[in-house]
Short mmCIF file of C-alpha atoms and ligand atoms in Angstrom, two decimals:
data_model
loop_
_atom_site.label_atom_id
_atom_site.label_comp_id
_atom_site.label_asym_id
_atom_site.label_seq_id
_atom_site.Cartn_x
_atom_site.Cartn_y
_atom_site.Cartn_z
CA UNK A 261 0.14 -0.01 0.06
CA UNK A 262 1.33 3.59 -0.81
CA UNK A 263 0.83 6.15 1.81
CA UNK A 264 0.56 10.03 1.46
CA UNK A 265 2.80 10.44 4.57
CA UNK A 266 4.95 8.08 6.41
CA UNK A 267 5.95 9.45 9.87
CA UNK A 268 8.91 7.75 11.54
CA UNK A 269 9.01 7.93 15.42
CA UNK A 270 5.90 7.98 17.84
CA UNK A 271 7.21 10.58 20.33
CA UNK A 272 5.06 13.61 20.67
CA UNK A 273 6.32 15.23 17.47
CA UNK A 274 5.42 12.12 15.31
CA UNK A 275 2.24 11.10 16.85
CA UNK A 276 0.82 14.80 16.87
CA UNK A 277 1.94 15.06 13.10
CA UNK A 278 0.18 11.68 12.24
CA UNK A 279 -2.97 12.73 14.41
CA UNK A 280 -3.51 16.01 12.54
CA UNK A 281 -2.83 14.50 9.04
CA UNK A 282 -5.09 11.49 9.66
CA UNK A 283 -7.84 13.93 10.88
CA UNK A 284 -7.81 15.46 7.43
CA UNK A 285 -8.26 12.08 5.95
CA UNK A 286 -4.75 11.58 4.62
CA UNK A 287 -3.29 7.92 4.36
CA UNK A 288 -0.65 8.01 7.17
CA UNK A 289 1.53 5.22 8.51
CA UNK A 290 3.35 5.86 12.00
CA UNK A 291 6.19 3.60 12.38
CA UNK A 292 7.95 3.22 15.77
CA UNK A 293 11.05 1.04 16.52
CA UNK A 294 9.98 0.36 20.30
CA UNK A 295 6.85 -1.61 21.47
CA UNK A 296 4.24 0.74 22.52
CA UNK A 297 3.61 2.22 25.07
CA UNK A 298 7.50 2.85 25.30
CA UNK A 299 9.62 4.31 28.20
CA UNK A 300 11.42 7.70 27.45
CA UNK A 301 13.81 9.12 29.94
CA UNK A 302 12.23 12.68 30.61
CA UNK A 303 11.63 15.02 33.35
CA UNK A 304 7.88 14.85 32.19
CA UNK A 305 7.15 18.67 32.60
CA UNK A 306 4.56 19.78 29.96
CA UNK A 307 4.25 23.47 29.97
CA UNK A 308 0.66 25.01 29.90
CA UNK A 309 1.43 26.64 26.55
CA UNK A 310 0.75 23.31 24.97
CA UNK A 311 -2.77 24.14 25.24
CA UNK A 312 -2.58 26.62 22.59
CA UNK A 313 -1.68 23.90 20.11
CA UNK A 314 -3.31 20.75 21.16
CA UNK A 315 -6.88 22.35 20.52
CA UNK A 316 -9.54 20.27 22.19
CA UNK A 317 -7.31 17.31 23.18
CA UNK A 318 -8.27 16.86 26.85
CA UNK A 319 -5.12 15.78 28.86
CA UNK A 320 -6.83 15.59 32.25
CA UNK A 321 -6.62 11.97 32.34
CA UNK A 322 -2.87 11.70 31.89
CA UNK A 323 -1.70 14.54 34.08
CA UNK A 324 0.17 13.19 37.13
CA UNK A 325 0.46 16.58 38.97
CA UNK A 326 0.02 20.42 38.08
CA UNK A 327 3.02 22.63 39.30
CA UNK A 328 2.41 25.85 40.89
CA UNK A 329 5.51 26.71 42.67
CA UNK A 330 9.53 26.39 42.03
CA UNK A 331 12.14 26.44 44.61
CA UNK A 332 15.38 27.65 42.91
CA UNK A 333 18.67 27.13 44.66
CA UNK A 334 22.17 27.86 43.64
CA UNK A 335 24.58 24.90 44.44
CA UNK A 336 22.01 23.79 46.99
CA UNK A 337 22.28 26.98 48.78
CA UNK A 338 19.85 30.16 49.18
CA UNK A 339 16.49 29.01 48.24
CA UNK A 340 14.09 31.15 46.44
CA UNK A 341 10.52 30.14 46.48
CA UNK A 342 8.35 31.41 43.47
CA UNK A 343 4.74 30.66 44.20
CA UNK A 344 2.51 31.26 41.31
CA UNK A 345 -0.81 30.03 43.17
CA UNK A 346 -1.98 28.63 39.80
CA UNK A 347 -0.72 25.86 37.54
CA UNK A 348 1.88 26.79 34.83
CA UNK A 349 3.35 23.32 34.01
CA UNK A 350 1.63 19.67 33.90
CA UNK A 351 3.73 16.75 34.98
CA UNK A 352 3.16 13.65 32.91
CA UNK A 353 4.67 9.98 32.39
CA UNK A 354 6.05 9.98 28.94
CA UNK A 355 4.86 6.51 28.27
CA UNK A 356 1.21 7.43 28.98
CA UNK A 357 1.48 10.80 27.45
CA UNK A 358 3.07 9.65 24.04
CA UNK A 359 1.00 6.75 23.97
CA UNK A 360 -2.22 8.80 24.65
CA UNK A 361 -1.26 11.02 21.28
CA UNK A 362 -0.59 7.61 19.29
CA UNK A 363 -4.11 6.47 20.39
CA UNK A 364 -5.43 9.80 19.09
CA UNK A 365 -3.77 9.30 15.90
CA UNK A 366 -5.00 5.65 15.52
CA UNK A 367 -8.52 6.85 16.17
CA UNK A 368 -8.20 9.57 13.56
CA UNK A 369 -7.29 6.93 11.05
CA UNK A 370 -3.55 6.72 11.01
CA UNK A 371 -2.00 3.12 10.72
CA UNK A 372 0.46 2.58 13.52
CA UNK A 373 2.92 -0.15 13.45
CA UNK A 374 5.29 -0.37 16.40
CA UNK A 375 8.42 -2.72 17.11
CA UNK A 376 9.26 -1.69 13.58
CA UNK A 377 12.56 0.03 13.21
CA UNK A 378 13.04 1.91 9.89
CA UNK A 379 16.70 0.89 8.68
CA UNK A 380 16.77 2.57 5.31
CA UNK A 381 15.16 5.35 3.13
CA UNK A 382 15.47 5.67 -0.63
CA UNK A 383 14.02 7.89 -3.23
CA UNK A 384 13.01 6.94 -6.63
CA UNK A 385 10.91 8.92 -9.20
CA UNK A 386 8.74 11.21 -6.89
CA UNK A 387 8.40 8.89 -3.92
CA UNK A 388 10.21 7.19 -0.99
CA UNK A 389 10.72 3.61 -0.27
CA UNK A 390 10.75 3.19 3.45
CA UNK A 391 12.50 0.19 4.69
CA UNK A 392 11.95 -1.69 8.07
CA UNK A 393 13.36 -4.56 9.47
CA UNK A 394 10.34 -6.42 8.33
CA UNK A 395 8.69 -4.72 5.49
CA UNK A 396 9.15 -1.99 2.97
CA UNK A 397 6.29 0.76 2.35
CA UNK A 398 6.11 3.45 -0.26
CA UNK A 399 5.13 7.02 0.58
CA UNK A 400 4.81 10.39 -1.25
CA UNK A 401 6.19 12.43 1.65
CA UNK A 402 8.42 11.40 4.63
CA UNK A 403 8.38 12.94 8.17
CA UNK A 404 11.59 12.32 10.43
CA UNK A 405 10.21 12.22 14.02
CA UNK A 406 12.78 9.75 15.26
CA UNK A 407 14.61 11.85 17.81
CA UNK A 408 17.89 13.34 18.36
CA UNK A 409 19.89 10.90 16.32
CA UNK A 410 17.44 10.80 13.55
CA UNK A 411 18.16 8.23 10.75
CA UNK A 412 15.67 10.23 8.40
CA UNK A 413 17.27 13.61 8.89
CA UNK A 414 20.67 11.89 7.73
CA UNK A 415 19.06 10.20 5.03
CA UNK A 416 17.61 13.66 3.74
CA UNK A 417 20.91 15.18 4.14
CA UNK A 418 19.66 17.61 7.01
CA UNK A 419 20.84 18.42 10.52
CA UNK A 420 24.63 17.61 9.91
CA UNK A 421 26.03 20.13 12.31
CA UNK A 422 23.60 19.81 15.22
CA UNK A 423 25.08 20.15 18.87
CA UNK A 424 23.90 18.15 21.74
CA UNK A 425 23.62 18.32 25.41
CA UNK A 426 22.84 15.42 27.68
CA UNK A 427 20.68 14.53 30.59
CA UNK A 428 20.51 11.87 33.07
CA UNK A 429 17.65 11.06 35.12
CA UNK A 430 16.25 8.73 37.89
CA UNK A 431 12.68 7.88 38.75
CA UNK A 432 12.43 7.44 42.52
CA UNK A 433 10.03 5.94 44.92
CA UNK A 434 10.12 8.39 47.72
CA UNK A 435 8.49 8.03 50.91
CA UNK A 436 4.58 9.07 51.23
CA UNK A 437 5.70 12.14 53.50
CA UNK A 438 8.13 13.58 50.69
CA UNK A 439 5.64 12.75 48.07
CA UNK A 440 3.11 14.95 49.76
CA UNK A 441 5.55 17.70 50.38
CA UNK A 442 6.79 17.71 46.79
CA UNK A 443 3.14 17.79 45.20
CA UNK A 444 2.67 20.70 42.90
CA UNK A 445 6.22 21.88 43.54
CA UNK A 446 9.56 21.62 41.54
CA UNK A 447 13.03 22.04 42.69
CA UNK A 448 15.71 23.53 40.28
CA UNK A 449 19.51 23.85 41.15
CA UNK A 450 21.82 25.67 38.77
CA UNK A 451 25.46 25.98 39.92
CA UNK A 452 25.84 22.45 40.85
CA UNK A 453 26.72 21.72 37.24
CA UNK A 454 28.16 23.63 34.37
CA UNK A 455 25.90 24.91 31.70
CA UNK A 456 22.92 23.16 32.98
CA UNK A 457 20.69 22.50 36.06
CA UNK A 458 19.28 19.67 38.24
CA UNK A 459 15.70 19.01 38.91
CA UNK A 460 13.39 17.28 41.19
CA UNK A 461 9.79 16.96 39.52
CA UNK A 462 6.73 15.29 41.19
CA UNK A 463 5.03 12.59 38.94
CA UNK A 464 2.24 11.11 40.82
CA UNK A 465 3.71 8.19 42.95
CA UNK A 466 7.13 8.80 42.02
CA UNK A 467 9.82 11.72 41.71
CA UNK A 468 11.78 12.44 38.65
CA UNK A 469 15.31 13.60 39.73
CA UNK A 470 17.74 14.45 37.12
CA UNK A 471 20.71 16.56 35.75
CA UNK A 472 21.31 18.01 32.49
CA UNK A 473 24.04 19.90 30.75
CA UNK A 474 24.91 21.56 27.45
CA UNK A 475 28.48 21.21 28.27
CA UNK A 476 30.75 18.06 27.13
CA UNK A 477 32.67 15.84 29.59
CA UNK A 478 30.77 16.07 32.64
CA UNK A 479 30.08 12.87 34.59
CA UNK A 480 26.26 12.94 34.97
CA UNK A 481 25.99 9.82 37.16
CA UNK A 482 28.24 11.26 39.80
CA UNK A 483 26.64 14.92 39.77
CA UNK A 484 23.15 13.07 40.10
CA UNK A 485 24.18 11.06 43.24
CA UNK A 486 25.50 14.31 44.89
CA UNK A 487 22.10 15.98 44.06
CA UNK A 488 20.08 13.14 45.30
CA UNK A 489 22.05 13.18 48.50
CA UNK A 490 21.34 16.98 48.95
CA UNK A 491 17.90 16.56 48.35
CA UNK A 492 17.70 13.98 51.10
CA UNK A 493 16.45 11.20 48.77
CA UNK A 494 19.44 8.79 49.10
CA UNK A 495 17.41 6.11 50.61
CA UNK A 496 14.65 6.22 47.86
CA UNK A 497 14.22 3.10 45.62
CA UNK A 498 15.40 3.61 42.11
CA UNK A 499 12.74 2.62 39.64
CA UNK A 500 14.46 3.65 36.59
CA UNK A 501 17.79 5.37 35.65
CA UNK A 502 18.44 6.57 31.99
CA UNK A 503 20.36 9.16 30.11
CA UNK A 504 19.70 10.69 26.66
CA UNK A 505 20.95 13.25 24.37
CA UNK A 506 19.41 16.65 23.97
CA UNK A 507 19.79 18.69 20.73
CA UNK A 508 20.73 22.28 21.38
CA UNK A 509 18.04 24.51 19.70
CA UNK A 510 18.49 28.14 18.45
CA UNK A 511 20.33 28.02 15.10
CA UNK A 512 18.45 28.39 12.01
CA UNK A 513 18.66 25.40 9.47
CA UNK A 514 17.13 23.70 6.49
CA UNK A 515 14.49 21.44 7.98
CA UNK A 516 13.05 20.14 4.65
CA UNK A 517 13.75 18.74 1.31
CA UNK A 518 11.51 18.50 -1.56
CA UNK A 519 9.50 15.50 -0.33
CA UNK A 520 10.77 15.23 3.44
CA UNK A 521 11.05 17.23 6.70
CA UNK A 522 12.13 16.70 10.26
CA UNK A 523 10.36 17.60 13.45
CA UNK A 524 10.74 17.75 17.08
CA UNK A 525 14.33 16.61 18.44
CA UNK A 526 15.06 15.34 14.92
CA UNK A 527 14.93 18.95 13.94
CA UNK A 528 17.02 20.14 16.91
CA UNK A 529 14.29 21.84 18.70
CA UNK A 530 14.96 21.89 22.58
CA UNK A 531 15.17 25.23 24.47
CA UNK A 532 18.98 25.57 25.34
CA UNK A 533 18.23 27.25 28.65
CA UNK A 534 15.36 25.15 30.09
CA UNK A 535 15.78 21.85 28.25
CA UNK A 536 12.12 22.03 27.15
CA UNK A 537 11.37 20.07 23.89
CA UNK A 538 7.86 18.62 24.28
CA UNK A 539 5.94 21.80 23.41
CA UNK A 540 8.29 22.25 20.44
CA UNK A 541 7.81 18.63 19.36
CA UNK A 542 4.03 19.28 19.26
CA UNK A 543 4.33 22.77 17.68
CA UNK A 544 6.62 21.45 14.94
CA UNK A 545 4.25 18.62 14.32
CA UNK A 546 1.37 21.07 13.95
CA UNK A 547 3.22 23.05 11.47
CA UNK A 548 4.52 20.04 9.65
CA UNK A 549 0.93 18.68 9.21
CA UNK A 550 -0.31 22.18 8.18
CA UNK A 551 2.51 22.49 5.46
CA UNK A 552 1.84 18.86 4.21
CA UNK A 553 -1.91 19.49 4.10
CA UNK A 554 -1.32 22.45 1.74
CA UNK A 555 1.38 20.55 -0.45
CA UNK A 556 -0.79 17.33 -0.58
CA UNK A 557 -3.79 19.74 -1.86
CA UNK A 558 -1.49 20.89 -4.60
CA UNK A 559 -0.54 24.42 -2.83
CA UNK A 560 3.15 25.57 -2.16
CA UNK A 561 6.03 23.58 -1.03
CA UNK A 562 7.60 22.09 1.81
CA UNK A 563 9.95 24.92 2.22
CA UNK A 564 7.25 26.81 3.90
CA UNK A 565 7.72 24.51 6.82
CA UNK A 566 11.25 25.69 7.37
CA UNK A 567 10.14 29.32 7.29
CA UNK A 568 7.30 28.68 9.71
CA UNK A 569 9.67 26.97 12.10
CA UNK A 570 12.11 29.76 11.77
CA UNK A 571 9.42 32.35 12.53
CA UNK A 572 7.61 30.71 15.12
CA UNK A 573 9.98 28.53 17.08
CA UNK A 574 13.77 29.37 16.33
CA UNK A 575 13.47 33.23 16.59
CA UNK A 576 12.40 32.26 20.27
CA UNK A 577 14.98 29.74 20.77
CA UNK A 578 17.55 31.93 19.53
CA UNK A 579 16.75 34.28 22.25
CA UNK A 580 16.82 31.55 24.81
CA UNK A 581 20.39 30.56 23.62
CA UNK A 582 21.58 34.01 24.25
CA UNK A 583 20.10 34.25 27.56
CA UNK A 584 21.68 30.90 28.39
CA UNK A 585 25.13 32.18 27.32
CA UNK A 586 24.73 34.98 29.74
CA UNK A 587 23.24 33.04 32.55
CA UNK A 588 25.08 29.76 32.72
CA UNK A 589 28.55 31.30 33.40
CA UNK A 590 27.26 33.73 35.88
CA UNK A 591 24.82 31.75 37.84
CA UNK A 592 26.08 32.78 41.34
CA UNK A 593 25.75 36.62 40.46
CA UNK A 594 22.46 35.88 38.69
CA UNK A 595 21.14 33.89 41.91
CA UNK A 596 22.08 36.75 44.00
CA UNK A 597 20.51 39.20 41.78
CA UNK A 598 17.19 37.08 41.53
CA UNK A 599 16.93 36.98 45.42
CA UNK A 600 16.54 40.73 45.29
CA UNK A 601 14.47 40.71 41.99
CA UNK A 602 12.24 37.89 42.16
CA UNK A 603 10.29 39.39 39.17
CA UNK A 604 13.08 37.99 36.87
CA UNK A 605 12.42 34.43 37.76
CA UNK A 606 8.60 35.03 37.69
CA UNK A 607 9.13 36.14 34.10
CA UNK A 608 11.06 33.06 33.30
CA UNK A 609 8.16 30.96 34.62
CA UNK A 610 5.79 33.24 32.51
CA UNK A 611 7.85 32.25 29.50
CA UNK A 612 7.34 28.52 30.39
CA UNK A 613 3.71 28.94 30.27
CA UNK A 614 3.75 31.20 27.35
CA UNK A 615 2.61 34.54 28.74
CA UNK A 616 5.89 36.23 28.07
CA UNK A 617 8.85 35.71 25.67
CA UNK A 618 12.49 35.41 25.88
CA UNK A 619 12.68 39.06 24.36
CA UNK A 620 11.23 40.26 27.56
CA UNK A 621 13.84 38.15 29.61
CA UNK A 622 16.68 39.19 27.40
CA UNK A 623 15.71 42.96 28.10
CA UNK A 624 15.55 42.24 31.76
CA UNK A 625 18.88 40.81 31.83
CA UNK A 626 20.56 43.55 29.84
CA UNK A 627 18.90 46.16 31.97
CA UNK A 628 20.02 44.45 35.31
CA UNK A 629 23.49 43.33 34.24
CA UNK A 630 24.93 46.14 32.27
CA UNK A 631 28.46 45.09 32.88
CA UNK A 632 27.85 42.03 30.65
CA UNK A 633 28.30 42.49 26.99
CA UNK A 634 25.37 41.66 24.79
CA UNK A 635 25.38 40.14 21.20
CA UNK A 636 22.25 39.79 19.32
C1 LIG B 39 16.45 13.32 30.78
C2 LIG B 39 15.69 14.27 29.97
C3 LIG B 39 14.74 14.86 30.41
C4 LIG B 39 13.83 15.78 29.85
N1 LIG B 39 12.77 16.55 30.33
C5 LIG B 39 12.13 17.27 29.48
C6 LIG B 39 10.85 17.95 30.08
O1 LIG B 39 10.88 17.81 31.54
N2 LIG B 39 10.08 18.60 29.61
C7 LIG B 39 10.41 18.78 28.16
O2 LIG B 39 9.41 19.53 27.50
N3 LIG B 39 11.31 18.14 27.57
C8 LIG B 39 12.05 17.35 28.20
N4 LIG B 39 13.21 16.62 27.66
C9 LIG B 39 13.17 16.83 26.02
C10 LIG B 39 12.06 15.81 25.33
O3 LIG B 39 12.08 14.57 26.06
C11 LIG B 39 12.31 15.86 23.82
O4 LIG B 39 12.43 17.10 23.28
C12 LIG B 39 11.10 15.09 23.30
O5 LIG B 39 10.88 13.75 23.65
C13 LIG B 39 11.13 15.27 21.78
O6 LIG B 39 10.12 14.52 21.29
P1 LIG B 39 10.14 13.83 19.76
O7 LIG B 39 8.91 13.21 19.57
O8 LIG B 39 10.85 14.78 18.79
O9 LIG B 39 11.43 12.60 19.94
P2 LIG B 39 11.36 11.46 21.02
O10 LIG B 39 10.23 11.59 22.09
O11 LIG B 39 12.66 11.15 21.23
O12 LIG B 39 10.74 10.17 20.09
C14 LIG B 39 11.37 9.83 19.05
C15 LIG B 39 10.77 8.39 18.70
O13 LIG B 39 11.33 7.78 17.39
C16 LIG B 39 11.69 6.63 17.78
N5 LIG B 39 12.66 6.02 16.63
C17 LIG B 39 14.01 6.42 16.66
N6 LIG B 39 14.55 5.79 15.58
C18 LIG B 39 13.73 5.15 14.99
C19 LIG B 39 13.61 4.38 13.77
N7 LIG B 39 14.91 4.37 12.92
N8 LIG B 39 12.57 3.80 13.33
C20 LIG B 39 11.51 3.89 14.08
N9 LIG B 39 11.37 4.53 15.08
C21 LIG B 39 12.50 5.31 15.67
C22 LIG B 39 12.18 6.34 18.98
O14 LIG B 39 11.99 5.00 19.57
C23 LIG B 39 11.24 7.39 19.76
O15 LIG B 39 10.08 6.69 20.17
C24 LIG B 39 14.00 16.06 28.38
C25 LIG B 39 15.02 15.03 27.70
C26 LIG B 39 15.60 14.17 28.41
C27 LIG B 39 16.89 13.46 27.75
#
């Protein structure tokens, strides 16, 4: 059978692309190498700004917690509590969250095949042949939603110069008292690791504790053990421990060819300050499906996808990259500043849920830290 679009990878970017296309009656195949639902190493923070792109999809049944408060520390010292008194981030288990979107895609009419790793992609005439370990499929258009080390991006000749960070996470079974104390609250520590941060996130009956950095050569396992000790969680049972690469977003690149494009991590769309990737995975999936819809209806070209991502995602991530370059080398100074001017941290949270932009934060940094040199 020939498909209009084959989407490779059933994370949020792929599942949401497939869902939107299937809703519009296109013949869509979603291929996933793992058996679904699949585990994904992730903090599971899904910012409330996803609401603006998921439309009428109701996430209520898959939300483990709603975050209203953050405690920021610098190298485990000087806590600054920022209470928003209203949710700004959902917490989700990625196996449930991603599979929920896959089920939506299936219900909308997409064909989903899991345990099916794509091993090759070849173009002939005006179509692609997609080879899995078991079968060969043909398609008019191909979407690479296959994550940070995307085979599809490689085959399309895209994303050659992507840079990576890395994050390592443990899911802990903490005691009841700690779980209750942590409900609705996240802890973020910068200063304990260069160019990154540590986190404690509540996830229903567990806690996600992790460290991530955009710098090379750091032993994350050791850093995480120290962080877990400082958080008083050394006695907690470890349910899972896993690390994964993070693409560093913020640079404009070509994200499509004539008949193919990349979304989510495969397109390098992770916020270089916060590490947030789920929102950008969903947003790029939505943009991809809109452009594919036009092209399949005989209007325009896939180049519009790269333009839209540049305008609607990368302009913002570029600012995030600038802020990260200013913030990470000076976390100590910044933390002192934040303790006097909590509104800067509030602004950061407003960016997370979509009420403000990195432009606003960038301007605040410029105004407050004039001794630093800023380049746009
Ligand atoms: C430790 C850690 C913590 C994080 N915490 C957060 C957080 O709290 N909030 C947040 O917003 N972001 C977080 N991120 C980033 C976030 O996880 C990613 O940005 C997000 O998963 C990107 O979604 P995606 O659909 O593009 O890719 P993925 O979720 O990586 O999905 C890609 C899929 O493609 C499949 N695949 C790969 N190759 C093939 C192939 N050849 N054939 C078929 N299938 C294939 C994979 O199995 C996978 O299911 C974190 C990342 C890490 C590493």
